[in-house]
Short mmCIF file of C-alpha atoms and ligand atoms in Angstrom, two decimals:
data_model
loop_
_atom_site.label_atom_id
_atom_site.label_comp_id
_atom_site.label_asym_id
_atom_site.label_seq_id
_atom_site.Cartn_x
_atom_site.Cartn_y
_atom_site.Cartn_z
CA MET A 9 106.27 73.98 102.20
CA PRO A 10 103.71 75.27 100.33
CA LYS A 11 104.27 78.88 98.44
CA LEU A 12 102.18 82.11 98.84
CA ILE A 13 101.23 85.23 97.79
CA ASP A 14 100.37 87.87 98.91
CA THR A 15 97.99 90.25 97.12
CA HIS A 16 98.29 93.83 98.94
CA CYS A 17 101.12 95.08 100.37
CA HIS A 18 103.19 98.82 101.01
CA ILE A 19 106.36 97.34 101.42
CA HIS A 20 107.43 100.02 98.80
CA SER A 21 106.42 103.11 100.09
CA LYS A 22 109.62 105.37 100.96
CA GLU A 23 106.28 106.48 103.78
CA TYR A 24 108.44 104.41 105.81
CA ASP A 25 111.49 103.74 107.31
CA PHE A 26 111.39 100.04 107.19
CA GLU A 27 114.70 97.87 105.38
CA ARG A 28 112.63 96.69 102.11
CA GLU A 29 115.01 94.87 100.54
CA ILE A 30 115.64 92.52 104.47
CA PHE A 31 111.13 92.33 104.23
CA TYR A 32 111.96 90.68 100.40
CA LYS A 33 114.13 88.65 101.25
CA ASN A 34 112.21 87.33 104.41
CA ALA A 35 109.42 87.02 101.85
CA ILE A 36 111.07 84.83 99.21
CA LYS A 37 112.74 82.85 102.26
CA ALA A 38 109.39 82.22 104.29
CA GLY A 39 108.23 80.69 100.45
CA VAL A 40 105.78 84.08 99.89
CA THR A 41 107.73 84.07 96.07
CA LYS A 42 105.28 86.31 95.05
CA MET A 43 103.35 90.04 96.16
CA ILE A 44 101.78 93.05 94.79
CA CYS A 45 102.84 96.40 95.57
CA VAL A 46 99.79 98.66 96.57
CA GLY A 47 100.58 102.47 95.29
CA ILE A 48 98.18 104.58 97.43
CA ASN A 49 98.53 107.89 94.23
CA PRO A 50 100.29 108.19 91.33
CA GLU A 51 103.76 108.84 93.45
CA ASP A 52 103.72 105.98 95.14
CA SER A 53 102.26 104.34 92.63
CA GLN A 54 105.42 105.38 90.91
CA ASP A 55 107.54 104.15 93.90
CA ALA A 56 105.80 100.04 93.26
CA ILE A 57 106.59 100.24 89.90
CA ASP A 58 110.14 101.07 90.52
CA PHE A 59 110.47 98.30 93.31
CA ALA A 60 108.50 95.81 90.97
CA GLY A 61 111.19 96.76 88.58
CA LYS A 62 114.43 95.17 90.56
CA HIS A 63 112.76 92.65 92.31
CA GLU A 64 111.50 89.71 90.39
CA GLY A 65 108.62 88.47 92.47
CA ALA A 66 106.98 91.84 92.68
CA TRP A 67 104.63 93.22 90.90
CA ALA A 68 102.38 96.97 90.98
CA SER A 69 98.91 98.37 91.18
CA VAL A 70 98.54 102.04 90.97
CA SER A 71 95.40 104.34 92.12
CA LEU A 72 94.51 107.09 94.11
CA ILE A 73 92.72 105.83 97.36
CA PRO A 74 89.66 106.80 98.48
CA HIS A 75 90.93 108.82 101.75
CA GLU A 76 93.29 111.19 98.68
CA ALA A 77 90.44 111.25 96.50
CA LYS A 78 89.98 115.39 97.23
CA LYS A 79 93.05 115.51 94.90
CA GLY A 80 90.29 114.75 91.88
CA GLN A 81 91.27 115.01 87.81
CA LYS A 82 94.91 116.63 88.30
CA ALA A 83 95.98 112.95 89.96
CA LEU A 84 93.25 110.55 88.47
CA ALA A 85 95.27 111.91 84.68
CA LYS A 86 98.07 110.42 86.02
CA LEU A 87 97.00 106.95 86.20
CA GLU A 88 96.75 106.55 82.98
CA PRO A 89 100.32 106.51 81.55
CA LEU A 90 101.79 104.28 84.68
CA LEU A 91 99.71 101.85 83.45
CA ASP A 92 101.85 100.79 80.41
CA MET A 93 104.58 100.24 82.76
CA PRO A 94 106.89 96.83 83.19
CA LYS A 95 104.98 94.87 85.34
CA VAL A 96 101.53 96.82 86.44
CA VAL A 97 98.59 94.32 86.95
CA ALA A 98 96.40 96.36 88.34
CA ILE A 99 93.82 99.53 89.49
CA GLY A 100 93.44 99.82 93.31
CA GLU A 101 93.32 100.13 95.55
CA CYS A 102 90.19 102.40 94.73
CA GLY A 103 86.69 102.62 96.48
CA LEU A 104 84.98 104.22 99.64
CA ASP A 105 85.95 104.65 102.96
CA TYR A 106 83.17 106.48 104.93
CA CYS A 107 84.57 104.85 108.37
CA TYR A 108 88.19 107.28 107.72
CA MET A 109 86.18 110.63 106.21
CA GLY A 110 90.09 111.01 104.41
CA SER A 111 88.10 112.79 101.19
CA SER A 112 84.44 113.58 100.96
CA ARG A 113 81.54 111.71 99.76
CA ILE A 114 80.99 113.22 96.17
CA SER A 115 85.26 113.11 95.45
CA GLN A 116 85.48 109.59 96.80
CA ILE A 117 82.23 108.07 94.33
CA GLU A 118 84.04 110.11 91.92
CA ALA A 119 87.84 108.41 92.39
CA LEU A 120 85.89 105.47 91.90
CA HIS A 121 83.83 105.83 88.97
CA PHE A 122 87.29 106.79 86.63
CA GLN A 123 89.32 104.14 88.02
CA LEU A 124 86.74 101.65 87.40
CA ASP A 125 85.96 103.23 83.74
CA LEU A 126 89.93 102.49 83.78
CA ALA A 127 90.33 99.01 84.85
CA ILE A 128 88.05 98.48 81.94
CA LYS A 129 89.67 100.61 79.22
CA HIS A 130 92.97 98.66 80.17
CA ASN A 131 91.69 95.35 80.95
CA LEU A 132 93.09 95.29 84.26
CA PRO A 133 91.36 93.84 87.94
CA LEU A 134 91.37 96.59 90.31
CA ILE A 135 91.80 95.92 94.32
CA PHE A 136 88.99 97.53 96.32
CA HIS A 137 89.14 99.60 99.73
CA VAL A 138 85.59 99.70 101.19
CA ARG A 139 84.70 100.35 104.61
CA ASP A 140 81.65 101.14 105.63
CA ALA A 141 80.36 102.13 102.26
CA TYR A 142 78.91 98.93 100.61
CA ASP A 143 75.41 100.40 99.90
CA ASP A 144 77.37 102.91 97.89
CA PHE A 145 79.55 100.78 96.61
CA TRP A 146 77.25 97.88 95.43
CA PRO A 147 75.18 99.87 92.84
CA ILE A 148 78.26 102.11 91.64
CA PHE A 149 80.19 98.92 91.03
CA ASP A 150 76.52 97.27 88.51
CA GLU A 151 77.18 100.44 86.85
CA HIS A 152 80.54 99.60 85.24
CA LYS A 153 80.39 95.75 83.15
CA GLY A 154 83.00 93.77 82.83
CA ALA A 155 84.95 95.05 86.17
CA LYS A 156 86.51 92.69 87.97
CA GLY A 157 88.38 92.43 90.80
CA VAL A 158 89.72 91.60 95.15
CA LEU A 159 87.52 92.71 98.02
CA HIS A 160 90.85 93.59 99.82
CA SER A 161 90.75 93.93 103.74
CA PHE A 162 87.55 91.75 103.14
CA ALA A 163 86.18 91.93 107.03
CA GLY A 164 81.87 91.57 105.85
CA ASP A 165 79.32 89.91 106.52
CA GLN A 166 77.66 87.26 104.99
CA LYS A 167 75.38 88.79 103.20
CA THR A 168 78.29 91.05 101.79
CA MET A 169 79.96 87.71 100.90
CA GLN A 170 77.09 86.41 98.79
CA LYS A 171 77.11 89.97 97.04
CA ALA A 172 80.90 89.37 96.19
CA VAL A 173 80.29 85.80 95.21
CA GLY A 174 77.27 87.20 92.67
CA ARG A 175 79.47 89.35 90.91
CA GLY A 176 82.89 87.03 90.84
CA LEU A 177 84.59 88.86 93.29
CA PHE A 178 87.11 88.13 95.08
CA MET A 179 87.70 87.96 98.80
CA GLY A 180 91.37 89.40 99.92
CA LEU A 181 92.09 88.07 103.64
CA ASN A 182 94.79 89.47 105.94
CA GLY A 183 95.88 89.51 109.91
CA ILE A 184 92.30 90.36 110.68
CA VAL A 185 91.15 86.78 110.62
CA THR A 186 93.84 86.03 112.94
CA PHE A 187 92.85 88.98 115.93
CA SER A 188 89.24 89.07 115.06
CA LYS A 189 86.38 88.91 118.25
CA ASN A 190 83.66 89.59 115.88
CA GLN A 191 81.89 86.82 115.26
CA GLN A 192 80.11 87.21 112.51
CA GLN A 193 82.62 88.44 110.98
CA ILE A 194 84.85 84.89 112.40
CA ASN A 195 81.81 82.67 110.38
CA THR A 196 81.82 84.51 107.01
CA PHE A 197 85.86 83.62 106.78
CA LYS A 198 85.07 80.38 108.26
CA ASN A 199 82.76 80.15 104.70
CA ILE A 200 84.05 81.97 102.05
CA PRO A 201 84.14 79.48 98.54
CA LEU A 202 88.15 78.43 98.39
CA ASP A 203 87.13 79.59 94.35
CA TYR A 204 86.92 83.46 95.60
CA LEU A 205 89.41 83.06 98.44
CA LEU A 206 92.79 85.26 98.06
CA LEU A 207 95.78 86.23 101.14
CA GLU A 208 97.30 89.47 101.59
CA THR A 209 99.18 91.05 104.42
CA ASP A 210 98.63 94.80 103.59
CA ALA A 211 102.07 95.45 105.44
CA PRO A 212 103.38 97.27 107.10
CA TYR A 213 99.43 98.13 108.80
CA LEU A 214 97.39 95.24 110.05
CA THR A 215 100.34 92.75 112.07
CA PRO A 216 98.83 89.22 112.71
CA LYS A 217 98.81 87.65 115.86
CA PRO A 218 101.52 86.99 117.65
CA PHE A 219 103.09 89.82 116.10
CA ARG A 220 100.94 92.84 117.14
CA GLY A 221 102.18 95.82 117.48
CA LYS A 222 105.05 95.00 115.28
CA VAL A 223 105.56 96.26 111.86
CA ASN A 224 104.14 93.92 109.44
CA GLU A 225 105.52 92.03 106.50
CA PRO A 226 105.20 90.28 103.37
CA MET A 227 106.09 87.55 104.87
CA HIS A 228 103.39 86.63 107.53
CA VAL A 229 100.97 86.57 105.22
CA ARG A 230 101.84 82.64 106.63
CA LEU A 231 100.32 83.14 109.57
CA VAL A 232 97.66 84.48 107.85
CA ALA A 233 97.22 81.69 105.73
CA LYS A 234 97.37 78.48 108.52
CA PHE A 235 95.12 80.43 110.98
CA LEU A 236 92.57 80.15 107.94
CA ALA A 237 93.47 76.53 107.20
CA ASP A 238 92.86 75.96 110.66
CA LEU A 239 89.47 77.96 111.34
CA ARG A 240 88.31 76.37 108.22
CA GLN A 241 89.27 72.89 109.22
CA GLU A 242 91.56 72.89 105.78
CA SER A 243 95.01 71.62 105.55
CA LEU A 244 97.51 74.90 105.23
CA GLU A 245 98.20 73.32 101.32
CA LEU A 246 94.91 73.60 100.40
CA VAL A 247 94.38 77.21 101.29
CA ALA A 248 97.67 78.17 99.86
CA LYS A 249 97.72 76.37 96.84
CA ASN A 250 93.61 77.99 96.49
CA SER A 251 94.61 81.14 96.90
CA SER A 252 97.37 80.89 94.80
CA SER A 253 95.84 79.62 91.97
CA ASN A 254 93.35 82.57 92.00
CA ALA A 255 95.59 84.98 92.42
CA CYS A 256 97.44 84.30 89.11
CA LYS A 257 94.68 83.78 87.55
CA LEU A 258 93.30 87.42 88.44
CA PHE A 259 96.87 88.74 88.56
CA LYS A 260 97.78 87.41 85.31
CA ILE A 261 101.87 86.51 87.76
ZN1 LIG B 28 96.71 98.85 101.82
#
């Protein structure tokens, strides 16, 4: 059974009431041997770090998510001290979300600049959350030379994919792959070069088929991998091997 990595989940989050220890064990049993717990604000990032500290196969990412960007400098200033803690491997999910406008455009842009600077200063990869905002995202990304990372929950078109590849950015695919009906998206999923592919769940969200409607958990990254491999007419082994080695290289896990 090929080993898989869930590069983006939120099972540490105290906001949800579910059995995270069972989720962790299920994942390990299913061959999902590594996972990155993504914090969305300083407090939640601390919870991710605590969870990673107690679980061999878990790592943490710290951030201020776009829809909480309105918390501003006060929240952003709390991120840097967290970067020195054990098992912190990335900054994110940061970015721009103009679909769900939880914070103003200006505050989202400010938070993105701040976290890009922080990542470059600490030589850490970024996990980007970009929705309906690529026109603003690319010029900001390009201003920060040396930034590296992944476009999480990637569901863009072919052009966006080419822009990502041209900048050395990975694309993180999740349950959307299993239930998308958008032909343009599906074609892009088929064409992402293996060298730029990461797998994730975004658990507890975006549960893949056939478990739609249930709570998502990291072990389901296996369903994403299998569905994607079939879609691309590649073997599960090939998809697993490449996406896992990409994740290990990017996050140094
Ligand atoms: Zn997420």
